[in-house]
Short mmCIF file of C-alpha atoms in Angstrom, two decimals:
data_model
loop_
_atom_site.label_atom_id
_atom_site.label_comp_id
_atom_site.label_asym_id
_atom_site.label_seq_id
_atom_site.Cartn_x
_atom_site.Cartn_y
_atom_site.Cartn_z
CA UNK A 1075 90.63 131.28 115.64
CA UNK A 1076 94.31 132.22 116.20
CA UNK A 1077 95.88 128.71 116.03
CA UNK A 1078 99.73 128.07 116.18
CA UNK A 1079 101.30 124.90 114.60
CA UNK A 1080 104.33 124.17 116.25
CA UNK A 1081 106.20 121.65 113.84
CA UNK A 1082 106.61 122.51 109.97
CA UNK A 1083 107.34 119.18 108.78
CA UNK A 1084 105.11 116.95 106.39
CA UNK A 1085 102.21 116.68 109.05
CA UNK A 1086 102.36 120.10 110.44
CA UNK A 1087 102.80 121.60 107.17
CA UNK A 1088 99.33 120.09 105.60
CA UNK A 1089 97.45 120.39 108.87
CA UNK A 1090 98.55 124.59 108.69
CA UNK A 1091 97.44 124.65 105.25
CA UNK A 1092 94.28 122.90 105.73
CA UNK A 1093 93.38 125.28 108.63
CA UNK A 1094 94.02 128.11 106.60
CA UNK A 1095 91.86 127.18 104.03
CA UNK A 1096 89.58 126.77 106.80
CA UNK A 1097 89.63 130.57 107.45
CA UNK A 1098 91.73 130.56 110.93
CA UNK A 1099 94.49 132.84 111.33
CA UNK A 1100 97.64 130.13 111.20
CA UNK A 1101 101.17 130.91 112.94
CA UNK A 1102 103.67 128.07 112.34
CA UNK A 1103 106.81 127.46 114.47
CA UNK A 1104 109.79 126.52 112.44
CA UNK A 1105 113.62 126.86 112.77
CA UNK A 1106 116.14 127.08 111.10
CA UNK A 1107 116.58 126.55 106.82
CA UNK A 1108 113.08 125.41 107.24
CA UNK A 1109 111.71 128.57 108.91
CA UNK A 1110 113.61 130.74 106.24
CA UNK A 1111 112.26 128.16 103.34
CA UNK A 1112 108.70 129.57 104.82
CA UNK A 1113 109.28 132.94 105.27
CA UNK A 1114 110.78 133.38 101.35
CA UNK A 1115 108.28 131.30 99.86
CA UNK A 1116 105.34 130.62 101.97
CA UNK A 1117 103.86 127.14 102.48
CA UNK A 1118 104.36 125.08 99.35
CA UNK A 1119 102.35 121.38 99.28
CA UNK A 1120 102.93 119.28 96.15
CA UNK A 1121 99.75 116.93 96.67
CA UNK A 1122 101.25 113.80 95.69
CA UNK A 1123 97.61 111.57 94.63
CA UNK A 1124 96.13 115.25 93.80
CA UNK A 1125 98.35 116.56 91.14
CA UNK A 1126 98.29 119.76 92.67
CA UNK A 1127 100.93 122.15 94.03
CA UNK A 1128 99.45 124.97 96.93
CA UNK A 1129 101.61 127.97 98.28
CA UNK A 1130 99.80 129.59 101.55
CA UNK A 1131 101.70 132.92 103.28
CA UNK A 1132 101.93 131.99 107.06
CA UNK A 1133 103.40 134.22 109.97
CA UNK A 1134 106.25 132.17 111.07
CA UNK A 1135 107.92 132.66 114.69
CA UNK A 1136 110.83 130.57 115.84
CA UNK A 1137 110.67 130.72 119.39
CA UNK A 1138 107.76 130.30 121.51
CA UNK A 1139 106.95 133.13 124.33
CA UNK A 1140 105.02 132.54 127.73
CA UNK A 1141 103.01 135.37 126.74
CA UNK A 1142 101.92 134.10 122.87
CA UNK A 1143 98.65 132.89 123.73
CA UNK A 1144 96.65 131.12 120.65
CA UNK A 1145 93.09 129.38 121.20
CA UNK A 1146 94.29 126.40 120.33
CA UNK A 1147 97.90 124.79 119.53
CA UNK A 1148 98.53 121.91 117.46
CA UNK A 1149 101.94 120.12 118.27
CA UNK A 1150 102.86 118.12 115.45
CA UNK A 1151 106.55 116.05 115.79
CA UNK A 1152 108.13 112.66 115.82
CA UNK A 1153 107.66 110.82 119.07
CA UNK A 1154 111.43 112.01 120.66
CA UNK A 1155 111.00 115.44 119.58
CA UNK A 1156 108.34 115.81 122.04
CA UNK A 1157 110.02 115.64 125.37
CA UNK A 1158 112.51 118.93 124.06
CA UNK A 1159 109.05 120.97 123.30
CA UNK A 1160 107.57 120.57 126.41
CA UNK A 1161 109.05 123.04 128.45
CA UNK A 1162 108.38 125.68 126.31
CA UNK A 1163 104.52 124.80 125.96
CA UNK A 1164 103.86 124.53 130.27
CA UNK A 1165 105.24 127.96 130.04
CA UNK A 1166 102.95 129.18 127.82
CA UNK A 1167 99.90 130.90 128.76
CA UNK A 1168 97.98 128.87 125.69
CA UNK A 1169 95.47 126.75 127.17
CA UNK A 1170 94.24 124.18 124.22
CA UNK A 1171 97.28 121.65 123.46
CA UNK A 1172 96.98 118.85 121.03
CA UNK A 1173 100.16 116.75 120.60
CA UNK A 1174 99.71 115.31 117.60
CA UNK A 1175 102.06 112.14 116.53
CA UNK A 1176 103.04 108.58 116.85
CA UNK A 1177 103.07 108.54 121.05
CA UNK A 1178 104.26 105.97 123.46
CA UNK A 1179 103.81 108.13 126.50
CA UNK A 1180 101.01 110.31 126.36
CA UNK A 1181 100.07 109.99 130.35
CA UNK A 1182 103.73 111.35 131.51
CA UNK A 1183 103.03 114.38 128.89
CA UNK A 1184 100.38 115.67 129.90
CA UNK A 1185 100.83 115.17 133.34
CA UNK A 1186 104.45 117.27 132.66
CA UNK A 1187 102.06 120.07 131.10
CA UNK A 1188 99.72 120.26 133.45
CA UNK A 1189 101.97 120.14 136.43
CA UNK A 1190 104.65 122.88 134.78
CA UNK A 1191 102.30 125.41 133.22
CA UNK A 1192 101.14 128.51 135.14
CA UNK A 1193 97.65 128.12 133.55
CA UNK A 1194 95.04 125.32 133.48
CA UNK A 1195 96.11 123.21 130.85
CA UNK A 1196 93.08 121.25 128.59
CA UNK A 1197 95.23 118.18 126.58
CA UNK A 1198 94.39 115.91 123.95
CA UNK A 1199 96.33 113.98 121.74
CA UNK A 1200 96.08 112.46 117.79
CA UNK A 1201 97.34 110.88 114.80
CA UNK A 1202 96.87 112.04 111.61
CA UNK A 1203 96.92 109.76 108.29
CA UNK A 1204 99.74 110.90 106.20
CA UNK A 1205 102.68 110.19 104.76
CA UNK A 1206 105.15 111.77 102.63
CA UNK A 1207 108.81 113.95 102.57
CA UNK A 1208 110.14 117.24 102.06
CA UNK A 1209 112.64 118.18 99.36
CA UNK A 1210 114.02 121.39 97.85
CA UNK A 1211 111.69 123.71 99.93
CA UNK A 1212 108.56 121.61 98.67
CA UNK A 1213 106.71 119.30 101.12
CA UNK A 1214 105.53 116.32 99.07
CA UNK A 1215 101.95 115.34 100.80
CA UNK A 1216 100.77 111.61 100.07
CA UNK A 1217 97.28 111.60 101.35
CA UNK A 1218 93.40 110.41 100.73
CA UNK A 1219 90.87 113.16 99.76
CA UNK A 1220 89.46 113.11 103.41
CA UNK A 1221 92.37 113.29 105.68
CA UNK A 1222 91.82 110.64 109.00
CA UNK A 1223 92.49 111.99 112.21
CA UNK A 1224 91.78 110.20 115.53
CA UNK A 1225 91.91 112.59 118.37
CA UNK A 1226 90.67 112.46 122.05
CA UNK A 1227 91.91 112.58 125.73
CA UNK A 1228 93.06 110.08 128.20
CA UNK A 1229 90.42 107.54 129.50
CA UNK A 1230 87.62 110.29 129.27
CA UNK A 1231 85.74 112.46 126.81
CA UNK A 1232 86.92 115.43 125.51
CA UNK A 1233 85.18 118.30 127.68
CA UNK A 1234 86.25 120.98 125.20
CA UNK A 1235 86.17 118.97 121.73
CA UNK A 1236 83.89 121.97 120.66
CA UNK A 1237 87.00 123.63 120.46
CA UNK A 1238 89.16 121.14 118.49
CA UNK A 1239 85.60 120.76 116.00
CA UNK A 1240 85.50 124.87 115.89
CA UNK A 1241 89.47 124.22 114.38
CA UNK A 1242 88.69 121.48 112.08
CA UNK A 1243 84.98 122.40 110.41
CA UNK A 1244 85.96 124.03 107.35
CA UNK A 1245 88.59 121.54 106.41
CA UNK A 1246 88.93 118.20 104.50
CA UNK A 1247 89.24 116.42 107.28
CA UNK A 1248 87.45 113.39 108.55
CA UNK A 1249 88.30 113.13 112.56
CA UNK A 1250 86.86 111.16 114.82
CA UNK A 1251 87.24 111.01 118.91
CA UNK A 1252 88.35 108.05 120.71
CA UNK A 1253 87.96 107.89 124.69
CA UNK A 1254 91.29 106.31 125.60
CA UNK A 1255 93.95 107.86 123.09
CA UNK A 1256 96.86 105.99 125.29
CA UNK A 1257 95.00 102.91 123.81
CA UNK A 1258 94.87 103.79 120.45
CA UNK A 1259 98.46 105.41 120.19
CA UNK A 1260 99.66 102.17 121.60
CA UNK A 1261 97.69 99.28 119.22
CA UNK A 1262 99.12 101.70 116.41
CA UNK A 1263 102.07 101.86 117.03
CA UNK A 1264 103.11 98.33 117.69
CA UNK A 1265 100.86 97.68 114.08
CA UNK A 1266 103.14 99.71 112.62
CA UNK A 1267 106.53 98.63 114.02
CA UNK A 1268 106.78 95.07 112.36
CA UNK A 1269 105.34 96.29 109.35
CA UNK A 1270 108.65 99.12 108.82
CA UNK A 1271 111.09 96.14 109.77
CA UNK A 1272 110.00 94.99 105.79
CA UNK A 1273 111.86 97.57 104.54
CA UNK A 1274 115.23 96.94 106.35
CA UNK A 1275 114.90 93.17 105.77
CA UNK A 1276 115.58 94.45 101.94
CA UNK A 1277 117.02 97.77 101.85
CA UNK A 1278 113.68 98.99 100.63
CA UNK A 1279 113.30 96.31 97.85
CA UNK A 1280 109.63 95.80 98.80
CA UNK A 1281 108.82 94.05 95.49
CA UNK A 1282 110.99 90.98 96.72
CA UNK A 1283 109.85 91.44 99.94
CA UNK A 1284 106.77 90.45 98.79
CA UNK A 1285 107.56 87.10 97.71
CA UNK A 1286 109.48 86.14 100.85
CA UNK A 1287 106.25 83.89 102.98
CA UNK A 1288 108.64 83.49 105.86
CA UNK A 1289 108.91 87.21 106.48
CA UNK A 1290 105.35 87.89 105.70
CA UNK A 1291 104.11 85.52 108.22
CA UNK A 1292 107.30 87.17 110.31
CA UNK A 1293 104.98 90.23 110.59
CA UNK A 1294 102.01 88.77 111.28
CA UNK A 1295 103.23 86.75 114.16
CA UNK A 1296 104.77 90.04 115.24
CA UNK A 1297 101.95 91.94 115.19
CA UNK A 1298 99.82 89.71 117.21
CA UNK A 1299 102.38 89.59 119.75
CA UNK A 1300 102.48 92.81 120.11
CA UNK A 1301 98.91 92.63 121.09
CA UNK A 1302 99.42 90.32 123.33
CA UNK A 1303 101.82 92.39 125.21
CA UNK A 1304 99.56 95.14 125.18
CA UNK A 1305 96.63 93.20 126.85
CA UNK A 1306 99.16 92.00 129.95
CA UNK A 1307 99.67 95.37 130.30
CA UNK A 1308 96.25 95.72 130.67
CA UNK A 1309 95.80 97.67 127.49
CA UNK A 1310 92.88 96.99 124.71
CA UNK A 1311 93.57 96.93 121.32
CA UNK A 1312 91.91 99.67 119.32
CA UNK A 1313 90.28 99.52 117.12
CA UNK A 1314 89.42 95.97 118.45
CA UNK A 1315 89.13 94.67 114.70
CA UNK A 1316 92.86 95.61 114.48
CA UNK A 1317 93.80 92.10 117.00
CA UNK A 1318 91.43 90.12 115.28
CA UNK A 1319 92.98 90.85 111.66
CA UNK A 1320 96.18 89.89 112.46
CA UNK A 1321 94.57 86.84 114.99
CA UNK A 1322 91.84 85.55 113.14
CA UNK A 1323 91.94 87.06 109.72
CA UNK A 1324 95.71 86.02 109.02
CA UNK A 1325 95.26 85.00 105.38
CA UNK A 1326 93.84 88.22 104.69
CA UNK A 1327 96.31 89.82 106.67
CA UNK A 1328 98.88 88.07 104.15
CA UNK A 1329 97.05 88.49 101.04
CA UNK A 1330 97.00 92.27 101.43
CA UNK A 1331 100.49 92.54 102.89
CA UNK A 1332 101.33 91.07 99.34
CA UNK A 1333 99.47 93.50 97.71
CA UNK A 1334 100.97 96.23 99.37
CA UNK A 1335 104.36 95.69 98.62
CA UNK A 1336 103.55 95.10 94.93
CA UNK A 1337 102.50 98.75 94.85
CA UNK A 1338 104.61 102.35 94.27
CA UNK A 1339 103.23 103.75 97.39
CA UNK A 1340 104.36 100.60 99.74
CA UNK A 1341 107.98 102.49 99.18
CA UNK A 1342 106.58 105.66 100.51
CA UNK A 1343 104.31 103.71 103.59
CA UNK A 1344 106.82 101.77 104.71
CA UNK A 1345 110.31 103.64 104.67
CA UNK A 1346 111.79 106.54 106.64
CA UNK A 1347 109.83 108.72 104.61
CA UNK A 1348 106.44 107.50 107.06
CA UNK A 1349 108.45 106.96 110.46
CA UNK A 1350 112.15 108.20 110.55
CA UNK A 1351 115.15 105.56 111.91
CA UNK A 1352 115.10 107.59 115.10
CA UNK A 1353 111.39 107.45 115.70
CA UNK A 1354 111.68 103.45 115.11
CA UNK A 1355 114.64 103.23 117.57
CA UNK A 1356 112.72 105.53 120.20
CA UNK A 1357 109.04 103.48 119.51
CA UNK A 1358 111.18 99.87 119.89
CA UNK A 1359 112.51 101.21 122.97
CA UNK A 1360 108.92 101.51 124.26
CA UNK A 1361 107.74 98.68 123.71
CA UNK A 1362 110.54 96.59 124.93
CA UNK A 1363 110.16 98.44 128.22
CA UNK A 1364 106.48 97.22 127.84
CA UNK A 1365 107.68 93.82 127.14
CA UNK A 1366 109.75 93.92 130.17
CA UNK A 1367 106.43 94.63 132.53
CA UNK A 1368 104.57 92.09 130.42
CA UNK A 1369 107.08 89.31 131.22
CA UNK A 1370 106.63 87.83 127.62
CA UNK A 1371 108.60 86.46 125.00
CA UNK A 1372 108.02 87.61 121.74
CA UNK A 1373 109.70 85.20 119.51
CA UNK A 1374 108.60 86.60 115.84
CA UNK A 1375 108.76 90.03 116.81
CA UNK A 1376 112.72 89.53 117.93
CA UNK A 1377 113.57 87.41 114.67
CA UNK A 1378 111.89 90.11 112.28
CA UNK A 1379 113.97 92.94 114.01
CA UNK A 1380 117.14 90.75 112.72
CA UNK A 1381 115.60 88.76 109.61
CA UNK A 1382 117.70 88.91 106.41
CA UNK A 1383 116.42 86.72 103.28
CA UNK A 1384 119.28 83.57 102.96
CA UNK A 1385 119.02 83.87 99.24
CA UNK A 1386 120.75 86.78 98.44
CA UNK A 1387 123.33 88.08 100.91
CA UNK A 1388 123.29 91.67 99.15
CA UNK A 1389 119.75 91.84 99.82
#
């Protein structure tokens, strides 16, 4: 398959090199120092967990053309990158699109794309589970063996998955469709919200973050409401054990929060290295606007976005 991934950060990078390894002919879209870091030397994935370093050769373009038409196109950014990209994409002549990405407004997306393309345009959208950071050229990838991703449509099955499973076979990942994607990119995303407000609360000191019960229970309390908002809004929390953890399974919830932030990797999970300060600010925005419609106070969720620990004024 000729497959373009537009977006040559962490994600886009280890999707690209997973789909070359799964014999597809892969074009990635950079810019800038990035696009020349690719062009000079190639793809270059230091596998974090793997103890590995790959380098694949990609064709790189910076600019995409109505007329570059790819069976399928992966669009891999940070939630307000999105809205700059989509102009480009109606225009193409491509008619396969997944956006791929923490998302807060799938529905107006693909309704842009669809309404703004010149073509019939098939949408989908998905989150992959992975975290990491670039430096020096090198994109550091801190990931399981079977890479997670959820993918699906809008409120209805996929009618051309076989095209998205055609993309994926020959790779290490594990994907899996959901129905309602607008459902699932929502119950992540206000999971993950209160859960990156740790880090702030102690400029990154996670370790002492973990003894602090009051902020612990903070993000529990915040996570629930978060729910909550989502069900006035007449969303449903997927998965549906995700509620019930933080609603009925709290001292688990707490126990494993602990354990978390007792470990190396909570500093790579929960910092700007798994969801950038602009994609928080742009995510909080959405769900205060879904807060609004909900007409609901959210009590813990407002005094974790401001919580400081009393004990030690230089955090």
């Amino acid at each position: 398959m000729q497959i373009l991934v537009y977006g040559a950060g962490v994600l886009g990078s280890y999707l690209a090199h997973e789909l070359e390894r799964g014999g597809h002919k892969v074009t990635m879209l950079a810019r800038g120092r990035r696009a020349d870091e690719l062009e000079k030397n190639g793809n270059v994935i230091r596998h974090y967990l793997q103890f590995r370093t790959t380098v694949h050769n990609v064709r790189v373009i910076r600019e995409l053309q109505p007329d570059d038409v790819y069976d399928l196109i992966f669009v891999v950014m940070k939630y307000p990158d999105f809205e700059s990209v989509l102009p480009a994409l109606a225009a193409n002549h491509s008619r396969h699109i997944v956006l791929m990405g923490n998302n807060a407004s799938p529905g107006p997306m693909e309704e842009y794309l669809q309404t703004h393309s010149p073509v019939p345009k098939k949408v989908a959208f998905a989150f992959q589970s992975i975290a990491g950071w670039r430096e020096n050229g090198l994109v550091i990838s801190v990931r399981s063996p079977r890479t997670k991703i959820n993918i699906g449509g809008l409120g209805q099955d996929l009618s051309w998955r076989s095209v998205i499973d055609q993309a994926l076979v020959n790779t290490k990942f594990k994907w899996s469709y959901q129905k309602d994607m607008d459902d699932w990119l929502k119950s992540h995303f206000v999971f993950i919200l209160p859960l990156n407000f740790i880090a702030s609360s102690y400029n990154g000191h996670l370790r002492r973050a973990a003894k602090d019960k009051k902020l612990l229970h903070l993000v529990i309390d915040a996570v629930d409401e978060g729910h909550q908002v989502l069900e006035k809004n007449g969303y449903t929390v997927t998965p549906a054990a995700q509620k019930q953890f933080a609603r009925k399974q709290r001292k688990l919830f707490y126990f494993l929060l602990k354990i978390m932030l007792s470990t190396p990797i909570s500093g790579i999970l929960l910092s700007d290295k798994a969801v950038s300060a602009n994609e928080t600010t742009a995510l909080q925005h959405a769900f205060n606007q879904l807060k609004k419609r909900a007409n609901m106070a959210t009590p813990a969720w407002d005094e974790l976005q401001r919580y400081s620990p009393v004990d030690s004024p230089n955090k």
